[in-house]
mmCIF file of C-alpha atoms in Angstrom:
data_model
loop_
_atom_site.group_PDB
_atom_site.id
_atom_site.type_symbol
_atom_site.label_atom_id
_atom_site.label_comp_id
_atom_site.label_asym_id
_atom_site.label_seq_id
_atom_site.Cartn_x
_atom_site.Cartn_y
_atom_site.Cartn_z
ATOM 1 C CA MET A 1 141.635 141.317 105.550
ATOM 2 C CA SER A 2 137.994 142.175 106.232
ATOM 3 C CA ASP A 3 136.828 143.886 109.250
ATOM 4 C CA LYS A 4 135.340 140.249 110.223
ATOM 5 C CA GLN A 5 138.200 138.505 109.911
ATOM 6 C CA LEU A 6 140.268 141.446 111.759
ATOM 7 C CA SER A 7 137.645 140.994 114.648
ATOM 8 C CA TRP A 8 138.327 137.472 114.492
ATOM 9 C CA LYS A 9 141.778 137.783 114.836
ATOM 10 C CA TYR A 10 141.790 140.754 117.543
ATOM 11 C CA ALA A 11 139.470 137.948 120.216
ATOM 12 C CA GLU A 12 141.982 135.179 119.523
ATOM 13 C CA GLU A 13 145.117 137.303 120.332
ATOM 14 C CA PHE A 14 143.032 138.811 123.432
ATOM 15 C CA VAL A 15 143.439 135.499 125.401
ATOM 16 C CA THR A 16 147.193 134.960 126.873
ATOM 17 C CA GLU A 17 147.310 130.958 127.689
ATOM 18 C CA ARG A 18 149.178 129.936 130.848
ATOM 19 C CA PRO A 19 152.767 128.870 130.645
ATOM 20 C CA GLU A 20 151.963 125.210 130.614
ATOM 21 C CA ILE A 21 149.057 125.790 128.262
ATOM 22 C CA ALA A 22 151.533 127.462 125.542
ATOM 23 C CA ALA A 23 154.243 124.120 126.773
ATOM 24 C CA ALA A 24 151.613 121.930 125.329
ATOM 25 C CA ARG A 25 151.208 123.693 122.054
ATOM 26 C CA VAL A 26 154.603 122.643 121.403
ATOM 27 C CA HIS A 27 153.628 119.322 121.835
ATOM 28 C CA ALA A 28 150.716 119.660 119.866
ATOM 29 C CA SER A 29 152.534 120.923 116.867
ATOM 30 C CA GLU A 30 155.256 118.312 117.212
ATOM 31 C CA LEU A 31 152.558 115.289 116.838
ATOM 32 C CA GLY A 32 150.606 117.366 113.882
ATOM 33 C CA ILE A 33 147.800 117.823 116.251
ATOM 34 C CA GLU A 34 144.856 120.541 115.813
ATOM 35 C CA ALA A 35 144.574 121.853 119.730
ATOM 36 C CA VAL A 36 142.014 124.283 120.342
ATOM 37 C CA SER A 37 142.815 127.843 119.840
ATOM 38 C CA PRO A 38 143.084 130.055 122.956
ATOM 39 C CA ALA A 39 139.891 131.731 122.345
ATOM 40 C CA VAL A 40 138.184 128.180 122.374
ATOM 41 C CA GLY A 41 140.229 127.662 125.471
ATOM 42 C CA ALA A 42 138.980 130.611 127.349
ATOM 43 C CA GLN A 43 135.609 129.831 126.374
ATOM 44 C CA LEU A 44 135.646 126.186 127.793
ATOM 45 C CA ALA A 45 137.116 127.631 130.809
ATOM 46 C CA LEU A 46 134.135 130.083 131.197
ATOM 47 C CA LEU A 47 131.621 127.142 130.568
ATOM 48 C CA ALA A 48 133.560 125.483 133.266
ATOM 49 C CA ALA A 49 133.248 128.255 135.571
ATOM 50 C CA ALA A 50 129.601 129.211 134.475
ATOM 51 C CA THR A 51 128.019 125.806 135.359
ATOM 52 C CA SER A 52 130.082 125.124 138.364
ATOM 53 C CA ALA A 53 131.540 122.317 137.024
ATOM 54 C CA LYS A 54 132.542 119.326 139.042
ATOM 55 C CA SER A 55 132.263 116.592 136.367
ATOM 56 C CA ILE A 56 133.921 116.876 132.926
ATOM 57 C CA ILE A 57 133.944 114.773 130.173
ATOM 58 C CA GLU A 58 136.121 115.027 126.972
ATOM 59 C CA VAL A 59 135.632 112.931 123.898
ATOM 60 C CA GLY A 60 139.082 113.800 121.906
ATOM 61 C CA THR A 61 142.123 114.515 124.553
ATOM 62 C CA GLY A 62 144.805 115.109 122.414
ATOM 63 C CA VAL A 63 147.690 116.348 124.343
ATOM 64 C CA GLY A 64 145.731 118.049 126.878
ATOM 65 C CA ILE A 65 145.490 121.815 126.110
ATOM 66 C CA SER A 66 141.254 121.386 126.524
ATOM 67 C CA GLY A 67 141.499 119.471 129.402
ATOM 68 C CA LEU A 68 143.995 122.345 130.899
ATOM 69 C CA TRP A 69 141.684 125.059 129.944
ATOM 70 C CA MET A 70 138.522 123.442 131.507
ATOM 71 C CA LEU A 71 139.836 122.588 134.814
ATOM 72 C CA SER A 72 141.089 126.144 135.177
ATOM 73 C CA GLY A 73 137.539 127.269 134.861
ATOM 74 C CA SER A 74 136.535 124.766 137.376
ATOM 75 C CA PRO A 75 139.660 124.123 139.775
ATOM 76 C CA THR A 76 137.763 121.206 141.991
ATOM 77 C CA ALA A 77 136.145 119.342 138.730
ATOM 78 C CA LEU A 78 137.168 115.813 138.141
ATOM 79 C CA LEU A 79 137.860 115.253 134.260
ATOM 80 C CA THR A 80 137.343 112.123 132.317
ATOM 81 C CA THR A 81 138.792 112.597 128.758
ATOM 82 C CA ILE A 82 138.592 109.858 125.875
ATOM 83 C CA ASP A 83 141.025 109.062 123.112
ATOM 84 C CA SER A 84 142.001 106.779 120.909
ATOM 85 C CA GLU A 85 145.370 107.373 120.397
ATOM 86 C CA LEU A 86 147.619 105.706 123.201
ATOM 87 C CA ASP A 87 151.067 107.984 122.149
ATOM 88 C CA HIS A 88 148.685 111.514 122.816
ATOM 89 C CA GLN A 89 147.188 109.898 125.913
ATOM 90 C CA HIS A 90 150.562 109.475 126.966
ATOM 91 C CA VAL A 91 151.622 113.203 126.150
ATOM 92 C CA ALA A 92 148.487 114.582 127.812
ATOM 93 C CA ARG A 93 149.657 112.921 131.430
ATOM 94 C CA THR A 94 152.744 114.630 130.887
ATOM 95 C CA VAL A 95 151.210 117.778 130.206
ATOM 96 C CA PHE A 96 148.566 117.550 132.934
ATOM 97 C CA ALA A 97 151.493 116.215 135.965
ATOM 98 C CA ASN A 98 153.642 119.187 134.312
ATOM 99 C CA ALA A 99 150.346 121.791 135.077
ATOM 100 C CA ASN A 100 150.111 120.590 138.698
ATOM 101 C CA ILE A 101 147.013 118.688 138.210
ATOM 102 C CA ALA A 102 146.355 115.828 140.314
ATOM 103 C CA ALA A 103 146.474 112.684 138.924
ATOM 104 C CA ASN A 104 143.227 111.888 140.576
ATOM 105 C CA ARG A 105 141.209 114.734 139.036
ATOM 106 C CA VAL A 106 141.968 113.516 135.184
ATOM 107 C CA ARG A 107 140.557 110.012 134.368
ATOM 108 C CA GLN A 108 142.027 108.980 131.210
ATOM 109 C CA ILE A 109 140.373 106.502 129.291
ATOM 110 C CA GLY A 110 141.829 104.637 125.674
ATOM 111 C CA GLY A 111 139.342 103.759 123.433
ATOM 112 C CA LYS A 112 137.334 104.598 120.478
ATOM 113 C CA ALA A 113 134.467 106.979 122.122
ATOM 114 C CA SER A 114 131.466 104.889 120.450
ATOM 115 C CA GLU A 115 132.562 102.162 122.501
ATOM 116 C CA VAL A 116 133.397 104.159 125.353
ATOM 117 C CA LEU A 117 130.635 106.172 125.216
ATOM 118 C CA PRO A 118 127.530 104.130 126.022
ATOM 119 C CA ARG A 119 129.009 102.670 128.932
ATOM 120 C CA MET A 120 129.176 106.412 130.880
ATOM 121 C CA ASN A 121 126.503 107.434 133.111
ATOM 122 C CA GLU A 122 123.502 109.515 131.773
ATOM 123 C CA SER A 123 122.648 112.926 133.569
ATOM 124 C CA SER A 124 126.156 112.627 135.539
ATOM 125 C CA TYR A 125 128.162 115.368 133.766
ATOM 126 C CA ASP A 126 127.911 119.119 134.141
ATOM 127 C CA LEU A 127 130.017 119.801 131.081
ATOM 128 C CA VAL A 128 130.653 117.831 127.561
ATOM 129 C CA PHE A 129 133.369 118.730 125.055
ATOM 130 C CA ILE A 130 133.330 116.929 121.724
ATOM 131 C CA ASP A 131 136.457 117.052 119.507
ATOM 132 C CA ALA A 132 137.179 113.929 117.506
ATOM 133 C CA ASP A 133 136.308 112.309 114.653
ATOM 134 C CA PRO A 134 133.783 114.767 112.342
ATOM 135 C CA HIS A 135 132.459 111.926 110.685
ATOM 136 C CA SER A 136 130.371 111.065 114.152
ATOM 137 C CA VAL A 137 129.521 114.223 115.304
ATOM 138 C CA ILE A 138 126.087 113.525 115.591
ATOM 139 C CA GLU A 139 126.345 110.372 117.263
ATOM 140 C CA TYR A 140 128.726 112.176 119.689
ATOM 141 C CA VAL A 141 126.384 114.824 120.517
ATOM 142 C CA GLU A 142 123.384 112.378 121.199
ATOM 143 C CA HIS A 143 125.224 110.493 123.781
ATOM 144 C CA GLY A 144 126.704 114.353 124.992
ATOM 145 C CA LEU A 145 122.800 115.242 125.810
ATOM 146 C CA ARG A 146 122.417 111.856 127.584
ATOM 147 C CA LEU A 147 125.015 112.495 129.640
ATOM 148 C CA VAL A 148 124.841 116.009 130.579
ATOM 149 C CA ARG A 149 122.708 116.951 133.266
ATOM 150 C CA PRO A 150 119.612 119.455 133.157
ATOM 151 C CA GLY A 151 121.184 122.811 133.049
ATOM 152 C CA GLY A 152 124.778 121.141 131.967
ATOM 153 C CA VAL A 153 126.432 122.477 128.379
ATOM 154 C CA VAL A 154 127.220 120.301 125.869
ATOM 155 C CA ALA A 155 130.247 122.038 123.375
ATOM 156 C CA VAL A 156 130.938 120.800 120.249
ATOM 157 C CA ALA A 157 134.475 122.104 118.361
ATOM 158 C CA HIS A 158 134.559 122.631 114.877
ATOM 159 C CA ALA A 159 131.388 123.531 114.086
ATOM 160 C CA LEU A 160 131.998 125.604 111.453
ATOM 161 C CA TRP A 161 134.276 123.174 109.429
ATOM 162 C CA ARG A 162 137.495 125.253 107.891
ATOM 163 C CA ASP A 163 134.839 127.765 106.787
ATOM 164 C CA ARG A 164 133.368 125.554 104.609
ATOM 165 C CA VAL A 165 129.898 125.129 106.556
ATOM 166 C CA ALA A 166 128.767 128.536 105.503
ATOM 167 C CA ASP A 167 129.490 128.078 101.961
ATOM 168 C CA PRO A 168 126.565 126.619 99.967
ATOM 169 C CA THR A 169 129.076 125.147 97.188
ATOM 170 C CA GLN A 170 130.617 123.092 99.601
ATOM 171 C CA ARG A 171 128.569 119.464 100.367
ATOM 172 C CA ASP A 172 131.265 117.169 101.419
ATOM 173 C CA ALA A 173 130.229 114.201 103.918
ATOM 174 C CA THR A 174 131.714 116.734 106.625
ATOM 175 C CA VAL A 175 129.885 119.751 105.809
ATOM 176 C CA SER A 176 126.596 117.156 105.570
ATOM 177 C CA ASN A 177 127.127 116.175 108.957
ATOM 178 C CA PHE A 178 127.987 119.296 110.637
ATOM 179 C CA ARG A 179 124.899 121.375 108.641
ATOM 180 C CA SER A 180 122.536 118.284 109.429
ATOM 181 C CA LEU A 181 123.579 118.414 113.051
ATOM 182 C CA LEU A 182 123.331 122.617 113.218
ATOM 183 C CA ARG A 183 119.442 122.084 111.542
ATOM 184 C CA GLU A 184 118.494 119.390 114.338
ATOM 185 C CA ILE A 185 119.637 121.591 117.321
ATOM 186 C CA SER A 186 118.029 124.733 115.759
ATOM 187 C CA GLN A 187 114.623 122.967 115.639
ATOM 188 C CA SER A 188 115.252 121.128 118.917
ATOM 189 C CA GLU A 189 113.332 122.414 121.977
ATOM 190 C CA ALA A 190 115.030 120.369 124.345
ATOM 191 C CA VAL A 191 118.180 122.420 124.263
ATOM 192 C CA ILE A 192 119.276 126.520 124.237
ATOM 193 C CA SER A 193 121.818 126.422 121.572
ATOM 194 C CA SER A 194 124.572 129.137 120.329
ATOM 195 C CA LEU A 195 127.285 128.784 117.720
ATOM 196 C CA ILE A 196 129.863 131.511 117.879
ATOM 197 C CA PRO A 197 132.789 131.838 115.589
ATOM 198 C CA VAL A 198 135.727 131.367 117.495
ATOM 199 C CA GLY A 199 138.410 129.207 116.743
ATOM 200 C CA ASP A 200 136.732 126.953 113.712
ATOM 201 C CA GLY A 201 133.473 127.222 115.012
ATOM 202 C CA LEU A 202 132.174 126.635 118.578
ATOM 203 C CA LEU A 203 128.333 125.115 119.304
ATOM 204 C CA GLN A 204 127.184 124.769 122.662
ATOM 205 C CA LEU A 205 124.218 123.670 123.759
ATOM 206 C CA THR A 206 122.416 123.884 127.254
ATOM 207 C CA LYS A 207 120.032 120.730 128.440
ATOM 208 C CA LEU A 208 116.642 121.968 129.473
ATOM 209 C CA SER A 209 115.564 118.860 130.559
ATOM 210 C CA ASP A 210 115.812 115.156 130.849
#
């Protein structure tokens, strides 16, 4: 194992998850859902805290692990979470309840994000987290930047896509989507961006203005 891999492993194992999140991981494993890693979860909690998030929107509920992390970072925030898999939403509802998250703090929307996001109010969210269909990642980020307020953050999971984005020999459609996104973001003057190698890569964007 290389020094870089050891450092990545150390950073992931540095995080201690709350019992309710650890329990939710069992549900995710049973359903075959790839949840955010502990280090990504901790970073999401930090972003929620740093932005003093009151309103969060998430594309890709899973079983609620990323939602629990973000709500832990901002205990008064309201979370809107979108997922097309209704059985996942059902498990997530139980996960939130078991974590003593009040029902009125979580708005779960079942449906395709491409149909739901255009109906959401622009510049109304402090934090947007995207962890869904990688084929639509560019579209979702465009919506995220429309929905987040100036000074707010859009975070995108899997930005290094299985360690393939950095490998020039990899050229499939998903890798190309993430490379196109990263290239466009790096040239944009509308955001401040950061790409960190926790989990499967987490892209973070701060919107500068409308």
